[in-house]
Short mmCIF file of C-alpha atoms in Angstrom, two decimals:
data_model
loop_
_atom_site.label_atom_id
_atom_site.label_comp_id
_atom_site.label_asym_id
_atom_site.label_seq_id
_atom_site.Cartn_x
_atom_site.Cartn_y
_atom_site.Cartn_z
CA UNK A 1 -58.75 -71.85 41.59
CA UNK A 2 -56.48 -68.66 42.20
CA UNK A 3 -53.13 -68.38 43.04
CA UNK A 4 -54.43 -67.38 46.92
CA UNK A 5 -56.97 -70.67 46.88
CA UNK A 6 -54.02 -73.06 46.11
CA UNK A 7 -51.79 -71.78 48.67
CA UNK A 8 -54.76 -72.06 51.18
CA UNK A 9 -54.91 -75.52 50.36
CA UNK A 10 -51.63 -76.25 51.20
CA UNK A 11 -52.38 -75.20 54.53
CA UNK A 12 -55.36 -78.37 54.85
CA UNK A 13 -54.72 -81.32 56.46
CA UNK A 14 -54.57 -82.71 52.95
CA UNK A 15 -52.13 -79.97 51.63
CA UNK A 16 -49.61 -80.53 54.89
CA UNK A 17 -49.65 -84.25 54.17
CA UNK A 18 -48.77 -83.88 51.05
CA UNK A 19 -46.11 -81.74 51.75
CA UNK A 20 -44.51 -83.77 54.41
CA UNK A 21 -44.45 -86.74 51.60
CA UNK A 22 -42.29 -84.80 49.33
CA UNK A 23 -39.97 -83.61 51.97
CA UNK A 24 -37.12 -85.81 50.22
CA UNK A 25 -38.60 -85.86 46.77
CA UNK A 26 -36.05 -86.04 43.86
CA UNK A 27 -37.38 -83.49 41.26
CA UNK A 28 -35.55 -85.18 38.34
CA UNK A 29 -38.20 -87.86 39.32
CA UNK A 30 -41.03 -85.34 39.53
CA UNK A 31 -42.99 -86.35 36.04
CA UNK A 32 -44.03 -89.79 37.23
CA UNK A 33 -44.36 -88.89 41.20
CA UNK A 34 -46.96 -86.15 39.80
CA UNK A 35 -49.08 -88.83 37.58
CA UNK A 36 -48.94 -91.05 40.61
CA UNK A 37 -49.94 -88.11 43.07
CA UNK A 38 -52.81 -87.26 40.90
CA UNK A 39 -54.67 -90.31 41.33
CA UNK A 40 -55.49 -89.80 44.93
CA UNK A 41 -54.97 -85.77 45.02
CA UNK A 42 -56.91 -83.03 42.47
CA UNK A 43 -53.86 -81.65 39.93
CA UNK A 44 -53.96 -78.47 40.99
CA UNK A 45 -53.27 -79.10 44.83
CA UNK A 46 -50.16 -81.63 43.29
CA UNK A 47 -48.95 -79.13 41.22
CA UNK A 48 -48.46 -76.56 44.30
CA UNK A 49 -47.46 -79.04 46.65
CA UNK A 50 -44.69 -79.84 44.07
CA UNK A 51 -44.00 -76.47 43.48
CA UNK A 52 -43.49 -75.44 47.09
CA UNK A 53 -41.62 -78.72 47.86
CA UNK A 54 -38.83 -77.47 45.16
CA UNK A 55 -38.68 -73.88 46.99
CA UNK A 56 -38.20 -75.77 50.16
CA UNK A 57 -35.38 -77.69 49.02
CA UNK A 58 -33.88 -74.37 47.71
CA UNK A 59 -35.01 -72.14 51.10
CA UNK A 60 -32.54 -74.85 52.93
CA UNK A 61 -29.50 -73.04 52.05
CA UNK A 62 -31.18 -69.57 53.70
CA UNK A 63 -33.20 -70.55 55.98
CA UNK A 64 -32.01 -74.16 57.52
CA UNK A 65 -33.57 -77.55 57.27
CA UNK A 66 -35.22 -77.05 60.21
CA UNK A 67 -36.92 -73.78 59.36
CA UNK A 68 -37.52 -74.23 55.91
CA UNK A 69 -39.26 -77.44 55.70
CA UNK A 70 -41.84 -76.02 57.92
CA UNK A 71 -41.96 -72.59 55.89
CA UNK A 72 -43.78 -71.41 52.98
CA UNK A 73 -42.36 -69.69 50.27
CA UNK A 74 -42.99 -67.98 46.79
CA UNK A 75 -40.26 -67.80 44.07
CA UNK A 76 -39.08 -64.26 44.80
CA UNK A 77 -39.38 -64.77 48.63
CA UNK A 78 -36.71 -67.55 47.96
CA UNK A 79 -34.72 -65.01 45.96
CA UNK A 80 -34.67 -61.91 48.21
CA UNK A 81 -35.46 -62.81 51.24
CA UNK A 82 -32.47 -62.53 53.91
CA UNK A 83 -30.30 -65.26 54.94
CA UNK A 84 -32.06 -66.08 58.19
CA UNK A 85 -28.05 -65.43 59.62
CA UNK A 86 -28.05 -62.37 59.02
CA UNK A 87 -31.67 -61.32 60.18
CA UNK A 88 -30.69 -62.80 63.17
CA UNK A 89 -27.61 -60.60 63.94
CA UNK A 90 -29.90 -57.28 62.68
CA UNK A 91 -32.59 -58.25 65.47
CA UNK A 92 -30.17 -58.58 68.12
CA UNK A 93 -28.70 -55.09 67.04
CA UNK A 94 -31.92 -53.93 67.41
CA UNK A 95 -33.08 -55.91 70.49
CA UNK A 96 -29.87 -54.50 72.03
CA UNK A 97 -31.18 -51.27 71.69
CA UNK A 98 -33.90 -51.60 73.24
CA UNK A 99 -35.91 -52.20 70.28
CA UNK A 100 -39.51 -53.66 71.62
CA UNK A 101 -41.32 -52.98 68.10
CA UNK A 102 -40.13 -52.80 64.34
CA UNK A 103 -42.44 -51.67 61.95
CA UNK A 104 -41.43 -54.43 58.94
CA UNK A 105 -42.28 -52.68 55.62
CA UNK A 106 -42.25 -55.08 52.12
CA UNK A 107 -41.98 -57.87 54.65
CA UNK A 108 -41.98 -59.92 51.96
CA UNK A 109 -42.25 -63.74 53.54
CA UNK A 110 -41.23 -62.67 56.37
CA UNK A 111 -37.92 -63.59 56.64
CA UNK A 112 -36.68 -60.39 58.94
CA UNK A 113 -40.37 -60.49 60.88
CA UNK A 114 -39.58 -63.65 61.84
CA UNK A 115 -35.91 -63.13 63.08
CA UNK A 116 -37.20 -59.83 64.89
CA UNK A 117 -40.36 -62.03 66.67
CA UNK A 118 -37.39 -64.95 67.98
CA UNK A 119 -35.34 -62.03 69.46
CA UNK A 120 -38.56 -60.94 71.78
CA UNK A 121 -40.10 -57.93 69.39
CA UNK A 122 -43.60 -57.40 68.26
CA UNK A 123 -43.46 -56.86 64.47
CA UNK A 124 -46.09 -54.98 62.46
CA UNK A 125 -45.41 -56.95 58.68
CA UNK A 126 -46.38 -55.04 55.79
CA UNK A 127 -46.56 -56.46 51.90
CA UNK A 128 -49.08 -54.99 49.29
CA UNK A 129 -48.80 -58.31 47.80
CA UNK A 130 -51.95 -60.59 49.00
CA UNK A 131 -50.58 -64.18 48.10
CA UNK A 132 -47.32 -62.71 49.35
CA UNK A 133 -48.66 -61.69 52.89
CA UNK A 134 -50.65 -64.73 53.12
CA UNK A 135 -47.24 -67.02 53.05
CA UNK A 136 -45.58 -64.31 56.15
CA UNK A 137 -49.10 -65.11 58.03
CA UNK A 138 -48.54 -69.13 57.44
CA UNK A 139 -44.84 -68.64 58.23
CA UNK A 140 -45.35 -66.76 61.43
CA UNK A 141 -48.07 -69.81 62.39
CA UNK A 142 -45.66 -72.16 61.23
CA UNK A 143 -43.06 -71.32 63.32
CA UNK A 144 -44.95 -70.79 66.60
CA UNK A 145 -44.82 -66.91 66.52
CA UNK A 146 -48.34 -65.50 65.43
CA UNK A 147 -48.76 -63.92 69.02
CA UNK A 148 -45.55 -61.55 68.20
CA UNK A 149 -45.91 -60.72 64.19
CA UNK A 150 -49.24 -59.06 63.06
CA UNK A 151 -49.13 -59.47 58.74
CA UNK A 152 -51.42 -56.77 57.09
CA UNK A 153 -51.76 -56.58 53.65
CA UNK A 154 -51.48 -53.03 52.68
CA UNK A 155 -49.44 -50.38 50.91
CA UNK A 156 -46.45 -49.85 52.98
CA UNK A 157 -46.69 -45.39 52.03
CA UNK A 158 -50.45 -45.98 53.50
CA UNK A 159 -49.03 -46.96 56.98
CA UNK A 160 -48.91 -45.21 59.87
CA UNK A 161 -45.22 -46.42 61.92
CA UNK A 162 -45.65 -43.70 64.74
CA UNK A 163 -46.26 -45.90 67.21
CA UNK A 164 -43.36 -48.15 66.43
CA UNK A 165 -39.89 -48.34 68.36
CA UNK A 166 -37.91 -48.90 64.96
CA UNK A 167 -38.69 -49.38 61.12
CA UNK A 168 -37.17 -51.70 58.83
CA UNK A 169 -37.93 -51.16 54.87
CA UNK A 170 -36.42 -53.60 52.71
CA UNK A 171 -37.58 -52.00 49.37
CA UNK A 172 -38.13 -54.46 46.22
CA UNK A 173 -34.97 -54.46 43.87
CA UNK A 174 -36.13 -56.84 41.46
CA UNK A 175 -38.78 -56.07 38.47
CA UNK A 176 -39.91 -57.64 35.31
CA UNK A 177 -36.01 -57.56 33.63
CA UNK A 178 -34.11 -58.83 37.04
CA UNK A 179 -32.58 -56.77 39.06
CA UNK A 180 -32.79 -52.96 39.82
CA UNK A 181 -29.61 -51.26 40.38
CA UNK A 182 -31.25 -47.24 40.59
CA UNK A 183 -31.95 -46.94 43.69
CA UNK A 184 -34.64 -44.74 42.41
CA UNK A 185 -36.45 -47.61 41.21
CA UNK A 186 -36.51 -49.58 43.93
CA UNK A 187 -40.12 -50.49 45.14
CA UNK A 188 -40.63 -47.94 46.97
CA UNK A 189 -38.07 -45.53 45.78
CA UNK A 190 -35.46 -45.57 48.29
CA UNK A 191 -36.11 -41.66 48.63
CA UNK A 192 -39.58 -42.86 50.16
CA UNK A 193 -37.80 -45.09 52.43
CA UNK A 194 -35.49 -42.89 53.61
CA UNK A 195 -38.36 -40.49 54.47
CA UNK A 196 -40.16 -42.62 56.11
CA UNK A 197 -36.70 -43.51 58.34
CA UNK A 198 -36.49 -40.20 59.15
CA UNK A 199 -39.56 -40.36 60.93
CA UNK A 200 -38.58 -42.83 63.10
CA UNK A 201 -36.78 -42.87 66.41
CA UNK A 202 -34.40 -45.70 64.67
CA UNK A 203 -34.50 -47.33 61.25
CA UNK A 204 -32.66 -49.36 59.18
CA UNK A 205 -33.37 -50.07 55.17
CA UNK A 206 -31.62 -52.61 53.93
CA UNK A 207 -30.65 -52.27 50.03
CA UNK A 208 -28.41 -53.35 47.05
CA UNK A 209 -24.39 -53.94 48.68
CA UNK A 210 -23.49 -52.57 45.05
CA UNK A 211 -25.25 -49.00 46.02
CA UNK A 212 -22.74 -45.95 45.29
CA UNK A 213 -21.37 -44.40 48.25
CA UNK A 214 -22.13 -41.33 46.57
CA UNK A 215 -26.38 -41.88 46.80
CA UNK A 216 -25.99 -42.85 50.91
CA UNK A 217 -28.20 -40.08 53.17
CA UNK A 218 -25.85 -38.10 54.93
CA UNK A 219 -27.95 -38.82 57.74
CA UNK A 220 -27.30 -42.68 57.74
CA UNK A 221 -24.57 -44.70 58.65
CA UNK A 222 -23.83 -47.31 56.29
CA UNK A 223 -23.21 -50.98 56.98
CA UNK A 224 -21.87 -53.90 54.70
CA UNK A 225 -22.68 -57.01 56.03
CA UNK A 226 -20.43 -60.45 54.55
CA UNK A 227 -21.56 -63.90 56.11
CA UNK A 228 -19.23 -66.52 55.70
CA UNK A 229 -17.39 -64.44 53.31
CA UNK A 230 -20.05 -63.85 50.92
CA UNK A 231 -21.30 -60.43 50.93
CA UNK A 232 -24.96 -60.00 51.09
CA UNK A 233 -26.35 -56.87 51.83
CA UNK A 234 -26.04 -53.29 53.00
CA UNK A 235 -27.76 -51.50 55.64
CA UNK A 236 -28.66 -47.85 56.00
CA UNK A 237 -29.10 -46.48 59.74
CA UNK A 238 -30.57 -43.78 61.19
CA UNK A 239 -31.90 -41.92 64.33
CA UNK A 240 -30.89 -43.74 67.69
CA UNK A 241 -33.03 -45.78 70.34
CA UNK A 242 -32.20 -44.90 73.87
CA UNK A 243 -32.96 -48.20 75.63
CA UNK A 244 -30.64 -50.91 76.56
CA UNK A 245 -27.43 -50.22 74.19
CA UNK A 246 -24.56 -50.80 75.58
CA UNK A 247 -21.66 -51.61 72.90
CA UNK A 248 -19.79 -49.47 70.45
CA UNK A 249 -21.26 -52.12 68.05
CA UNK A 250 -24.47 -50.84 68.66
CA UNK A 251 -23.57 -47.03 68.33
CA UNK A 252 -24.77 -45.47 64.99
CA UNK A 253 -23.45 -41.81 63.47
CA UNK A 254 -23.97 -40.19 60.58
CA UNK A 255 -21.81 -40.46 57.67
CA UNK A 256 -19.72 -42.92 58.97
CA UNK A 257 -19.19 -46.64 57.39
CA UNK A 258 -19.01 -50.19 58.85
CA UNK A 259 -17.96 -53.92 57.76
CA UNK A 260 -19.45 -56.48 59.34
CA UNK A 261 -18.19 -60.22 59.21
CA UNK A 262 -20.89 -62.88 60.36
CA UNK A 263 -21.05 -65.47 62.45
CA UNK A 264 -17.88 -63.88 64.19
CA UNK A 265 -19.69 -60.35 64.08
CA UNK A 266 -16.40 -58.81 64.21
CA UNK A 267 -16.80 -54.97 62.84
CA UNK A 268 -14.22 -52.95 61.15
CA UNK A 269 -16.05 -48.80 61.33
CA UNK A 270 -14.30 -45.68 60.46
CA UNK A 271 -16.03 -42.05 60.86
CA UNK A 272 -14.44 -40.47 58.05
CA UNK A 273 -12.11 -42.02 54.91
CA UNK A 274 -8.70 -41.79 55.45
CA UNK A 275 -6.57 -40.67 52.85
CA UNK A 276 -5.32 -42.55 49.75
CA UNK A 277 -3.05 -45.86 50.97
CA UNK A 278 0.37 -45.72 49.75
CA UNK A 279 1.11 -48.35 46.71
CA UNK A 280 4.65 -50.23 46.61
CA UNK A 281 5.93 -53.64 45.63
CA UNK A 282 4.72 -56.66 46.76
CA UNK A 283 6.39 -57.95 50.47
CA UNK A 284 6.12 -61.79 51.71
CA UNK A 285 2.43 -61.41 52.81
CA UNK A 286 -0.52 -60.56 51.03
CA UNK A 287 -3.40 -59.69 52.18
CA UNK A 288 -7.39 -60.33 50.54
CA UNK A 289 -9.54 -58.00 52.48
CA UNK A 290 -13.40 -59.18 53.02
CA UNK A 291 -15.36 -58.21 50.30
CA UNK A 292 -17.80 -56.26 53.01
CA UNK A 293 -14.43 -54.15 54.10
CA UNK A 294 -13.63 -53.70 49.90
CA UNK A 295 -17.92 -52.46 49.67
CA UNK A 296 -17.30 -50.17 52.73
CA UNK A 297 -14.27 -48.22 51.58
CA UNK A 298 -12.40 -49.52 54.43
CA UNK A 299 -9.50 -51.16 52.74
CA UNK A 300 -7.02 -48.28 54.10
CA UNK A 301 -8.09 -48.68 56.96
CA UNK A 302 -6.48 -52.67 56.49
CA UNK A 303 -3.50 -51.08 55.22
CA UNK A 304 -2.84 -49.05 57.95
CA UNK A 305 -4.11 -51.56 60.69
CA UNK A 306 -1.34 -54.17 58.93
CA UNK A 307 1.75 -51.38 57.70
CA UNK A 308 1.65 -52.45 54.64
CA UNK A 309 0.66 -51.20 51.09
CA UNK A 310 -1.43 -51.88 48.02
CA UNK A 311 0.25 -53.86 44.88
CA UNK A 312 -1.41 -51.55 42.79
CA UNK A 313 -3.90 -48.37 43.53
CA UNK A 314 -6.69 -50.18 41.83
CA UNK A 315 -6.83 -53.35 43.29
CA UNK A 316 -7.68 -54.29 46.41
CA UNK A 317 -4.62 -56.71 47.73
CA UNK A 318 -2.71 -55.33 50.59
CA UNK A 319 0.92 -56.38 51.08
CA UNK A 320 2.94 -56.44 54.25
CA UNK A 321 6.54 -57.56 54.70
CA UNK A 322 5.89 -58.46 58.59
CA UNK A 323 2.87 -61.17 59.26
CA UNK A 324 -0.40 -59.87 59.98
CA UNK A 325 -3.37 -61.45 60.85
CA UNK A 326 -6.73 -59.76 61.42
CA UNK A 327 -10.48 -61.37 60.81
CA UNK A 328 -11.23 -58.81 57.85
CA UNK A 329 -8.30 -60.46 55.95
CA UNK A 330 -7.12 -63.41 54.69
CA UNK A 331 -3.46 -63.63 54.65
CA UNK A 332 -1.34 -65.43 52.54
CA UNK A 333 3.01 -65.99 52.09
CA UNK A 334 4.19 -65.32 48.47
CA UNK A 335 6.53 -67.71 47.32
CA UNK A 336 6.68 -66.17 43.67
CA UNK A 337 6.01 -63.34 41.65
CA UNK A 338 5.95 -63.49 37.89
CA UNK A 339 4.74 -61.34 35.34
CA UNK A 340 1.67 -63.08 33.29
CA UNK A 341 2.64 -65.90 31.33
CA UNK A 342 0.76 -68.92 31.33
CA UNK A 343 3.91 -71.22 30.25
CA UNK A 344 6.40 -70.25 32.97
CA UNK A 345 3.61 -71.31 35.48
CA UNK A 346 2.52 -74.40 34.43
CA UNK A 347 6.41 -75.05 34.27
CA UNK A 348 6.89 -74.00 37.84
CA UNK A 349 3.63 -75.60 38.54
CA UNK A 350 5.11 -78.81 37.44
CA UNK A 351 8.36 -78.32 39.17
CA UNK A 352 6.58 -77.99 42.89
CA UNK A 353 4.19 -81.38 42.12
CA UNK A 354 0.83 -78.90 42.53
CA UNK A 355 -2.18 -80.87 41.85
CA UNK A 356 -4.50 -78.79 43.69
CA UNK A 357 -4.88 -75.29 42.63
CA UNK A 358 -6.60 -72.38 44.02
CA UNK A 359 -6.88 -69.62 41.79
CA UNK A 360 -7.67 -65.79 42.89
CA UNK A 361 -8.05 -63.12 40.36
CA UNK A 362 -8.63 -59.30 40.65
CA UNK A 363 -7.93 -57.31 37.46
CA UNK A 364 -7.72 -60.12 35.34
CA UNK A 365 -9.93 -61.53 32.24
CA UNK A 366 -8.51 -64.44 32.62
CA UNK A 367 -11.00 -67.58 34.04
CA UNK A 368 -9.88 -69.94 36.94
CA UNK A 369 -11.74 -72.83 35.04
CA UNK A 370 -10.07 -71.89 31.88
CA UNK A 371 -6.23 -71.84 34.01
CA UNK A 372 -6.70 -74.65 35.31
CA UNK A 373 -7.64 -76.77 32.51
CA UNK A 374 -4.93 -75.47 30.59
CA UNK A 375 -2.32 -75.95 33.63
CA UNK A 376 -3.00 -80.07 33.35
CA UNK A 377 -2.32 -80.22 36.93
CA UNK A 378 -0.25 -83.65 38.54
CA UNK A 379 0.92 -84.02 42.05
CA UNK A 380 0.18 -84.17 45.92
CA UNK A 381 1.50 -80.10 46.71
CA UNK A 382 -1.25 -77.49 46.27
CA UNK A 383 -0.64 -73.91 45.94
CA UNK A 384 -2.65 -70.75 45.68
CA UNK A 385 -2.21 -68.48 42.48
CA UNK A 386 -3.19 -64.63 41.98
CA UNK A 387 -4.02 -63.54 39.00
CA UNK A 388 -4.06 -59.50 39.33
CA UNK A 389 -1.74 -56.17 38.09
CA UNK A 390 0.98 -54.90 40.05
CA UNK A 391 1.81 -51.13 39.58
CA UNK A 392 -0.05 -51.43 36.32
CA UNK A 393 1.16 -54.87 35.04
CA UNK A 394 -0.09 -57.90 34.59
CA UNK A 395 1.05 -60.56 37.38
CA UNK A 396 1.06 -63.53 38.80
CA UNK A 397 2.00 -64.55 42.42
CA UNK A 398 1.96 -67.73 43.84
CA UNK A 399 1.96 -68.71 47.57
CA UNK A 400 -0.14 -70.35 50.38
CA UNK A 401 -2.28 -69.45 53.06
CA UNK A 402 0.30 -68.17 55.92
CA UNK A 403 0.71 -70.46 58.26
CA UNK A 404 0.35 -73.17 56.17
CA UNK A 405 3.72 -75.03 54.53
#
């Protein structure tokens, strides 16, 4: 039996039962749940079943209990497909456009497809990949939405989007050794998918948050996206749909850049860079910037949003003397500012009764595991500690989250 024959049996009456039993299934118990499986089931269909059940448990954290213990997955799907959060907010920004079909090339599972279909648009899915575009087929059935998302198996350079409102290429970035960081080698090259964007009335390619700003289209507008703090992709538009857009949000231009903080959706764009932020010594605040404003250039655009500075011209905390709060920062009060010794803080550590620690580092080698266990931490007061260079030097401050005692 191939790989596409298992999977099809997963989709039997037999298969779903199955399935449903190992909902809760502890895999360090898998060995004898397997032998005892086997004796009503044939091996192969227990070894899938078991196999799928383990990518369910891990789709949770993407996808939601809800969605994923109905979904199907593969290994890679698992690994790049995109949190179902932020596919969400893309299909509204396309919905609000008035976005009625998206062409969904290397659909992969069908994560986007899926998020485009519960937002009201007819996707065309596209993955060369049979086994692959089987699973985006089961998903779309799974999940009540097979009338809205057509999968075809096919090479996505072999399809013909003209007839499509929108495109959205989310190229491979993984091969045999991990990840792919040319863009070049991307599957398809991301010069492919920008072609094929260019085509389009609107398009959006979603790609690597790492990508140089140097290797964006002038054409596109780039956007960072961070969801709960994490940052977890980047997004390349183009062209603009004249339908039902309304917000600035919504508003795409060439060249420019854009951080954008989920669930809040609060976005932080600038047209052009501004210049250079000055660099001074550190004031009571201190600002961390999202790491989606830090991956979008923006971070003097924090700077001059809050008055403040940089600590240093490489690193990315911004200082204020004044409080300033903003939801692309975190802000913090600075109680302490010593230069790097690991001594004098576990002393003053020990003098403020800090058992909890939280420890921050930009610039440093140094490991918050390893800081900690050397610290030997007593006491009810916590305290925050950066470990980072100011004007060149090594440093630590110390502080709390402003606002808090």
């Amino acid at each position: 039996m191939n790989d596409l024959d298992t999977f099809r049996a997963l989709l039997t009456p037999e298969g779903a039962g199955l399935l449903d039993s190992l909902r809760d299934h502890d895999p360090a118990q898998e060995l004898a749940l397997a032998t005892r499986l086997r004796r009503t089931h044939a091996p192969e269909l227990v070894s899938a079943a078991l196999a799928q059940a383990r990518l369910r448990q891990r789709a949770v954290a993407k996808f939601g209990a809800d969605d994923a213990y109905r979904m199907f997955f593969t290994p890679n799907g698992v690994e790049q497909s995109t949190r179902a959060s932020v596919a969400a907010y893309r299909a509204r920004v396309f919905a609000a456009q008035g976005v009625r079909s998206v062409a969904d090339l290397c659909c992969g599972i069908g994560g986007d497809a899926l998020a485009l279909a519960r937002a009201g648009i007819s996707v065309l899915a596209v993955d060369r990949d049979e086994l692959t575009a089987e699973v985006a087929r089961a998903n779309a059935a799974a999940l009540g939405l097979a009338e809205l998302i057509e999968v075809r198996c096919a090479d996505v350079t072999d399809v013909d989007t003209s007839g499509w409102d929108a495109v959205f290429v989310d190229p491979a970035r993984r091969g045999g050794r991990g990840r792919v960081f040319d863009p070049e080698a991307y599957s398809p090259p991301l010069s492919w998918a920008v072609g094929a964007a260019l085509k389009a009335p609107l398009a959006a390619l979603k790609i690597a948050p790492g990508i140089p700003h140097e290797t964006v289209p002038p054409q596109a507008e780039a956007e960072w996206i961070s969801d709960g703090g994490d940052v977890k992709e980047a997004v390349l538009w183009f062209g603009q749909a004249h339908g039902s857009g309304q917000a600035p949000l919504h508003t795409r231009t060439p060249g420019a850049v854009r951080a954008t903080l989920l669930p809040a959706e609060a976005t932080l764009r600038a047209s052009a860079p501004l210049p250079p932020p000055p660099v001074g010594p550190v004031g009571r605040y201190l600002h961390e910037p999202d790491g989606a404003v830090i991956r979008a250039h923006l971070v003097a655009d924090v700077v001059a949003a809050c008055g403040g500075r940089l600590i240093d011209e490489t690193i990315a905390y911004v200082t204020s003397d004044e409080p300033y709060a903003s939801p692309f920062t975190t802000a913090y009060e600075i109680t302490d500012e010593l230069p790097f010794n690991m001594k004098k803080l576990k002393a003053l550590l020990r003098e403020r009764g800090v058992g909890v620690l939280t420890v921050k580092k930009r610039g440093s080698a140094v490991e918050p595991e390893e800081l900690r266990r050397k610290m030997k931490l007593q006491g009810r007061g916590s305290a925050t500690v950066f470990l980072t260079r100011v004007a060149g030097a090594p440093t630590m401050l110390i502080g709390h989250p402003a606002g808090r005692p």
